[in-house]
Tab-separated table of C-alpha atoms in Angstrom:
chain	number	residue	atom	x	y	z
A	14	MET	CA	-18.435	26.830	-8.062
A	15	ILE	CA	-15.838	29.198	-9.577
A	16	VAL	CA	-14.441	29.978	-6.136
A	17	ASP	CA	-14.206	26.266	-5.339
A	18	LEU	CA	-12.395	25.562	-8.613
A	19	LEU	CA	-9.930	28.338	-7.830
A	20	LEU	CA	-9.372	26.815	-4.384
A	21	VAL	CA	-8.667	23.427	-5.979
A	22	LEU	CA	-6.228	24.917	-8.502
A	23	ALA	CA	-4.455	26.981	-5.839
A	24	GLY	CA	-4.255	23.924	-3.606
A	25	LEU	CA	-2.759	21.788	-6.386
A	26	LEU	CA	-0.179	24.458	-7.212
A	27	LEU	CA	0.890	24.759	-3.571
A	28	LEU	CA	1.085	20.960	-3.213
A	29	VAL	CA	3.351	20.606	-6.246
A	30	LEU	CA	5.557	23.503	-5.130
A	31	GLY	CA	5.582	22.449	-1.481
A	32	GLY	CA	6.434	18.821	-2.259
A	33	ASP	CA	9.374	19.879	-4.415
A	34	LEU	CA	10.701	22.305	-1.808
A	35	LEU	CA	10.328	19.817	1.049
A	36	VAL	CA	12.170	17.051	-0.823
A	37	LYS	CA	14.979	19.414	-1.840
A	38	GLY	CA	15.377	20.799	1.674
A	39	ALA	CA	15.135	17.453	3.483
A	40	VAL	CA	17.544	15.693	1.124
A	41	ASN	CA	20.222	18.369	1.376
A	42	LEU	CA	19.843	18.654	5.152
A	43	SER	CA	20.179	14.867	5.535
A	44	LEU	CA	23.264	14.715	3.329
A	45	ARG	CA	24.785	17.682	5.152
A	46	LEU	CA	24.277	15.839	8.461
A	47	GLY	CA	26.105	12.828	7.042
A	48	VAL	CA	23.162	10.454	6.539
A	49	ALA	CA	23.941	7.747	3.951
A	50	PRO	CA	22.604	8.683	0.481
A	51	ILE	CA	20.770	5.373	0.013
A	52	VAL	CA	18.905	5.884	3.291
A	53	VAL	CA	17.970	9.394	2.155
A	54	GLY	CA	16.688	8.089	-1.162
A	55	LEU	CA	14.539	5.348	0.321
A	56	THR	CA	13.136	7.340	3.239
A	57	VAL	CA	13.358	11.134	2.962
A	58	VAL	CA	12.721	11.303	-0.785
A	59	ALA	CA	10.028	8.611	-0.691
A	60	PHE	CA	8.150	10.319	2.139
A	61	GLY	CA	8.720	13.753	0.645
A	62	THR	CA	7.262	12.892	-2.756
A	63	SER	CA	4.278	11.290	-0.994
A	64	ALA	CA	3.774	14.360	1.205
A	65	PRO	CA	0.957	15.848	-0.948
A	66	GLU	CA	-1.086	12.635	-0.696
A	67	LEU	CA	-0.376	12.360	3.037
A	68	LEU	CA	-1.304	15.947	3.867
A	69	VAL	CA	-4.489	15.789	1.762
A	70	SER	CA	-5.602	12.497	3.324
A	71	LEU	CA	-4.897	13.740	6.862
A	72	SER	CA	-6.646	17.057	6.231
A	73	ALA	CA	-9.666	15.303	4.723
A	74	ALA	CA	-9.886	12.772	7.545
A	75	LEU	CA	-9.663	15.447	10.239
A	76	ARG	CA	-12.445	17.417	8.497
A	77	GLY	CA	-14.626	14.313	8.509
A	78	SER	CA	-14.267	13.742	4.742
A	79	THR	CA	-12.962	10.194	5.210
A	80	ASP	CA	-14.144	9.107	1.752
A	81	ILE	CA	-11.804	11.671	0.180
A	82	ALA	CA	-8.950	10.506	2.433
A	83	LEU	CA	-9.335	6.853	1.436
A	84	GLY	CA	-10.207	7.609	-2.180
A	85	ASN	CA	-7.098	9.773	-2.534
A	86	ALA	CA	-4.715	6.940	-1.660
A	87	VAL	CA	-6.526	4.290	-3.708
A	88	GLY	CA	-7.109	6.614	-6.654
A	89	SER	CA	-3.480	7.784	-6.653
A	90	ASN	CA	-2.281	4.197	-7.041
A	91	ILE	CA	-4.626	3.649	-9.972
A	92	ALA	CA	-3.561	6.926	-11.588
A	93	ASN	CA	0.123	6.161	-11.020
A	94	VAL	CA	-0.067	2.981	-13.100
A	95	LEU	CA	-2.591	3.867	-15.771
A	96	ILE	CA	-1.868	7.586	-16.273
A	97	ILE	CA	1.798	8.038	-15.321
A	98	LEU	CA	3.095	4.852	-16.928
A	99	GLY	CA	0.636	5.281	-19.793
A	100	ALA	CA	1.733	8.850	-20.525
A	101	SER	CA	5.429	7.989	-20.156
A	102	ALA	CA	5.081	5.070	-22.561
A	103	VAL	CA	3.198	7.226	-25.090
A	104	VAL	CA	5.952	9.860	-24.966
A	105	SER	CA	8.889	7.520	-25.600
A	106	GLY	CA	8.130	3.925	-24.674
A	107	ILE	CA	9.558	2.271	-21.538
A	108	VAL	CA	12.428	-0.221	-21.683
A	109	THR	CA	12.021	-2.724	-18.842
A	110	LYS	CA	15.076	-4.945	-19.382
A	111	GLY	CA	17.897	-4.320	-16.941
A	112	HIS	CA	15.607	-2.871	-14.261
A	113	ASP	CA	14.926	-5.544	-11.657
A	114	LEU	CA	11.859	-4.342	-9.795
A	115	ARG	CA	10.357	-7.783	-9.278
A	116	GLU	CA	10.821	-7.835	-5.504
A	117	SER	CA	9.445	-4.302	-5.146
A	118	TRP	CA	6.491	-5.251	-7.357
A	119	ILE	CA	5.761	-8.255	-5.122
A	120	MET	CA	5.828	-5.927	-2.104
A	121	MET	CA	3.378	-3.606	-3.893
A	122	ILE	CA	0.975	-6.480	-4.636
A	123	ALA	CA	1.292	-7.777	-1.055
A	124	ALA	CA	0.539	-4.285	0.313
A	125	SER	CA	-2.499	-4.012	-1.999
A	126	ALA	CA	-3.788	-7.427	-0.914
A	127	LEU	CA	-3.235	-6.511	2.746
A	128	VAL	CA	-5.258	-3.302	2.565
A	129	ILE	CA	-8.073	-5.105	0.696
A	130	ALA	CA	-8.189	-7.760	3.412
A	131	LEU	CA	-8.282	-5.066	6.125
A	132	ALA	CA	-10.991	-3.178	4.219
A	133	PHE	CA	-13.330	-6.168	4.518
A	134	THR	CA	-13.598	-5.404	8.243
A	135	GLY	CA	-15.612	-2.360	7.149
A	136	GLU	CA	-13.195	0.174	8.599
A	137	ILE	CA	-9.473	0.804	8.443
A	138	GLY	CA	-9.055	1.893	12.033
A	139	ARG	CA	-6.150	2.425	14.397
A	140	ILE	CA	-5.290	-1.259	14.791
A	141	GLU	CA	-5.305	-1.722	11.018
A	142	GLY	CA	-3.224	1.449	10.707
A	143	PHE	CA	-0.551	0.059	13.011
A	144	VAL	CA	-0.546	-3.164	10.968
A	145	LEU	CA	0.098	-1.128	7.799
A	146	LEU	CA	2.865	0.876	9.502
A	147	ALA	CA	4.505	-2.346	10.750
A	148	ALA	CA	4.460	-3.635	7.175
A	149	LEU	CA	6.015	-0.329	6.043
A	150	ALA	CA	8.860	-0.765	8.555
A	151	MET	CA	9.533	-4.254	7.170
A	152	VAL	CA	9.559	-2.955	3.583
A	153	LEU	CA	11.961	-0.123	4.452
A	154	TRP	CA	14.288	-2.493	6.295
A	155	ARG	CA	14.304	-4.899	3.359
A	156	GLN	CA	14.918	-2.176	0.778
A	157	ILE	CA	17.679	-0.460	2.749
A	158	SER	CA	19.452	-3.716	3.604
A	159	GLY	CA	19.397	-4.884	-0.023
A	160	ALA	CA	19.909	-1.572	-1.807
A	161	LYS	CA	22.882	-0.576	-3.912
A	162	ILE	CA	24.944	2.359	-2.683
A	163	GLU	CA	24.200	5.583	-4.544
A	164	ARG	CA	26.274	8.732	-4.805
A	165	PRO	CA	24.744	11.948	-3.395
A	166	GLU	CA	24.420	13.471	-6.869
A	167	GLN	CA	22.188	10.538	-7.896
A	168	ILE	CA	19.604	11.404	-5.250
A	169	GLU	CA	16.623	13.445	-6.387
A	170	GLY	CA	16.888	17.019	-5.135
A	171	ALA	CA	20.534	16.780	-4.018
A	172	GLU	CA	22.544	19.968	-4.499
A	173	PRO	CA	26.029	19.546	-2.964
A	174	GLY	CA	26.675	23.307	-2.989
A	175	ALA	CA	23.494	24.258	-1.098
A	176	THR	CA	23.990	26.652	1.834
A	177	GLY	CA	22.324	26.362	5.229
A	178	ARG	CA	20.175	29.387	4.414
A	179	GLN	CA	18.951	27.806	1.157
A	180	ILE	CA	18.111	24.564	2.942
A	181	ALA	CA	16.162	26.454	5.624
A	182	ILE	CA	14.181	28.374	2.984
A	183	TRP	CA	13.328	25.158	1.117
A	184	LEU	CA	12.211	23.375	4.289
A	185	ILE	CA	10.132	26.279	5.617
A	186	GLY	CA	8.593	26.874	2.183
A	187	GLY	CA	7.617	23.212	1.825
A	188	LEU	CA	6.279	22.929	5.369
A	189	VAL	CA	4.089	26.007	4.847
A	190	ALA	CA	2.913	25.304	1.284
A	191	LEU	CA	1.922	21.654	1.834
A	192	PRO	CA	-0.641	22.015	4.643
A	193	VAL	CA	-2.114	25.196	3.132
A	194	GLY	CA	-2.389	23.536	-0.289
A	195	ALA	CA	-3.912	20.394	1.213
A	196	HIS	CA	-6.514	22.432	3.101
A	197	LEU	CA	-7.504	24.460	0.018
A	198	LEU	CA	-7.752	21.345	-2.160
A	199	VAL	CA	-9.890	19.405	0.317
A	200	VAL	CA	-12.237	22.334	0.982
A	201	GLY	CA	-12.684	23.076	-2.734
A	202	ALA	CA	-13.107	19.422	-3.723
A	203	SER	CA	-15.621	18.744	-0.929
A	204	ASP	CA	-17.736	21.749	-1.924
A	205	ILE	CA	-17.670	20.744	-5.607
A	206	ALA	CA	-18.778	17.230	-4.694
A	207	ARG	CA	-21.731	18.551	-2.710
A	208	LEU	CA	-22.755	21.093	-5.374
A	209	MET	CA	-22.631	18.548	-8.215
A	210	GLY	CA	-24.191	15.713	-6.264
A	211	ILE	CA	-21.078	13.580	-6.761
A	212	SER	CA	-19.908	11.468	-3.840
A	213	GLU	CA	-16.774	12.519	-1.997
A	214	ALA	CA	-15.342	9.052	-2.693
A	215	VAL	CA	-15.500	9.673	-6.461
A	216	ILE	CA	-13.947	13.138	-6.058
A	217	GLY	CA	-11.150	11.601	-3.988
A	218	LEU	CA	-10.605	8.778	-6.477
A	219	THR	CA	-10.331	11.120	-9.469
A	220	LEU	CA	-9.802	14.876	-9.045
A	221	VAL	CA	-7.906	14.753	-5.752
A	222	ALA	CA	-5.969	11.582	-6.626
A	223	ILE	CA	-4.759	12.960	-9.956
A	224	GLY	CA	-3.933	16.304	-8.369
A	225	THR	CA	-1.767	14.832	-5.626
A	226	SER	CA	-0.010	12.609	-8.200
A	227	LEU	CA	1.076	15.639	-10.251
A	228	PRO	CA	4.643	15.741	-8.829
A	229	GLU	CA	5.281	12.103	-9.806
A	230	MET	CA	3.510	12.667	-13.136
A	231	ALA	CA	5.612	15.710	-14.009
A	232	ALA	CA	8.847	13.958	-13.041
A	233	SER	CA	8.007	10.816	-15.014
A	234	VAL	CA	6.974	12.611	-18.206
A	235	ALA	CA	10.061	14.836	-17.963
A	236	SER	CA	12.209	11.704	-17.639
A	237	ALA	CA	10.477	10.228	-20.685
A	238	VAL	CA	11.225	13.361	-22.714
A	239	ARG	CA	14.899	12.999	-21.707
A	240	GLY	CA	14.875	9.356	-22.802
A	241	ARG	CA	14.762	7.908	-19.256
A	242	ALA	CA	11.163	6.735	-19.099
A	243	ASP	CA	12.396	3.611	-17.293
A	244	LEU	CA	12.703	5.761	-14.151
A	245	ALA	CA	8.898	6.012	-14.096
A	246	LEU	CA	8.633	2.307	-13.266
A	247	GLY	CA	10.612	2.610	-10.049
A	248	ASN	CA	8.831	5.836	-9.095
A	249	VAL	CA	5.388	4.284	-9.572
A	250	VAL	CA	6.124	1.051	-7.701
A	251	GLY	CA	7.748	2.890	-4.782
A	252	SER	CA	5.013	5.530	-4.635
A	253	ASN	CA	2.262	2.908	-4.625
A	254	ILE	CA	3.847	1.037	-1.720
A	255	PHE	CA	4.079	4.257	0.292
A	256	ASN	CA	0.550	5.339	-0.605
A	257	ILE	CA	-0.863	2.154	0.886
A	258	LEU	CA	1.378	1.514	3.871
A	259	ALA	CA	2.448	5.015	4.925
A	260	ILE	CA	-0.448	7.263	3.926
A	261	LEU	CA	-3.305	4.937	4.841
A	262	GLY	CA	-1.357	3.728	7.891
A	263	ILE	CA	-0.698	7.206	9.312
A	264	THR	CA	-4.125	8.595	8.375
A	265	SER	CA	-6.074	5.696	9.892
A	266	VAL	CA	-4.106	5.929	13.144
A	267	VAL	CA	-5.069	9.617	13.390
A	268	ALA	CA	-8.700	9.157	12.250
A	269	PRO	CA	-10.339	5.784	11.443
A	270	LEU	CA	-11.472	5.421	7.807
A	271	PRO	CA	-14.831	3.697	7.137
A	272	VAL	CA	-14.718	1.806	3.827
A	273	PRO	CA	-17.576	2.718	1.439
A	274	PRO	CA	-19.249	-0.338	-0.192
A	275	GLN	CA	-18.307	1.007	-3.654
A	276	MET	CA	-14.613	0.712	-2.860
A	277	LEU	CA	-14.961	-2.910	-1.847
A	278	GLN	CA	-16.974	-3.661	-4.970
A	279	LEU	CA	-14.850	-1.806	-7.539
A	280	ASP	CA	-12.064	0.617	-6.689
A	281	LEU	CA	-9.817	-1.543	-4.520
A	282	TRP	CA	-9.969	-4.284	-7.148
A	283	VAL	CA	-9.151	-1.818	-9.933
A	284	MET	CA	-6.137	-0.743	-7.868
A	285	LEU	CA	-4.988	-4.362	-7.548
A	286	GLY	CA	-5.783	-5.183	-11.183
A	287	SER	CA	-3.885	-2.181	-12.550
A	288	SER	CA	-0.845	-3.186	-10.484
A	289	LEU	CA	-1.044	-6.722	-11.872
A	290	LEU	CA	-1.053	-5.328	-15.417
A	291	ILE	CA	2.619	-4.417	-15.258
A	292	ALA	CA	3.772	-7.920	-14.202
A	293	PRO	CA	4.481	-9.199	-17.763
A	294	PHE	CA	6.625	-6.153	-18.483
A	295	LEU	CA	8.694	-6.581	-15.314
A	296	PHE	CA	9.044	-10.371	-15.310
A	297	ARG	CA	9.419	-10.964	-19.060
A	298	GLY	CA	11.291	-7.801	-19.960
A	299	ILE	CA	8.640	-6.813	-22.501
A	300	PRO	CA	8.966	-3.116	-23.444
A	301	MET	CA	6.005	-0.843	-22.800
A	302	THR	CA	5.397	0.574	-26.259
A	303	ARG	CA	3.296	3.565	-27.283
A	304	PRO	CA	0.221	1.383	-28.066
A	305	VAL	CA	0.532	-0.134	-24.579
A	306	GLY	CA	0.669	3.361	-23.075
A	307	ALA	CA	-2.390	4.383	-25.069
A	308	ALA	CA	-4.221	1.279	-23.816
A	309	PHE	CA	-3.366	2.201	-20.207
A	310	LEU	CA	-4.721	5.729	-20.697
A	311	ALA	CA	-7.879	4.343	-22.342
A	312	ALA	CA	-8.335	1.962	-19.392
A	313	TYR	CA	-8.216	4.901	-16.985
A	314	ALA	CA	-10.735	6.839	-19.077
A	315	ALA	CA	-13.050	3.819	-18.992
A	316	TYR	CA	-12.662	3.555	-15.205
A	317	VAL	CA	-13.602	7.225	-14.725
A	318	TRP	CA	-16.570	6.776	-17.060
A	319	VAL	CA	-17.828	3.898	-14.903
A	320	LEU	CA	-17.415	6.012	-11.764
A	321	LEU	CA	-19.403	8.917	-13.190
């Protein structure tokens, strides 16, 4: 058990480090090649920050741990709303006025509803995966065509003075750390699940999901400390869209994902319900206060209690 816990911790550390290095390297390479900053922000950064979830889900699926692969994506979306927004609101509160994320929120709800509908077939297979990837292409096209132009220095990870050698080191470091970290995390988590008699789906929905959400969590709480907790809203909505359409889409094309009955009965609906919770704050401009954040964290604790 101790060895497995060490594997999980080492895997999480490598995922956090690898995700940061990959984003930094990819962003600066793209900008150096003359790619428009807004395209970098909506594609390279979005995929890069979702890389831990993607690598873990792919690794789990290829090892036959499909419950972990599916649970990771679903659980990450739940954790993003209830833990990341909850913690950010507790730290400083989140001002929602002046941040129009209504269209992105609608896309997130539509993506959630789509994956639930596909899950009722009993398996998210290759055909369903291509459907999710087609939806992702539509979302990217819509966001890029309607996005405001950003300066390079506004893009996460952009360092205008970065040399070619630095960029190469960041890219190589990220590309090495991510798959190794994903492998260690999946192996450790799978062994813990078997030793404790806990289903792999529950491990994926909780331990693995929270672990792969650490980069977004760290960035959001850090923003809250700096008085920019509002950035967490955009990060969470964008991450949730990518978790569903990109991660589940790519993973299911590589290895079909059977849907456990528990996910159809509870977890997918908790994912949808938690996403619906933020609607009043986005559409009415109601601030997310500290009590609201505490309620979100309590809701997540209650969800985990039901799972266990």
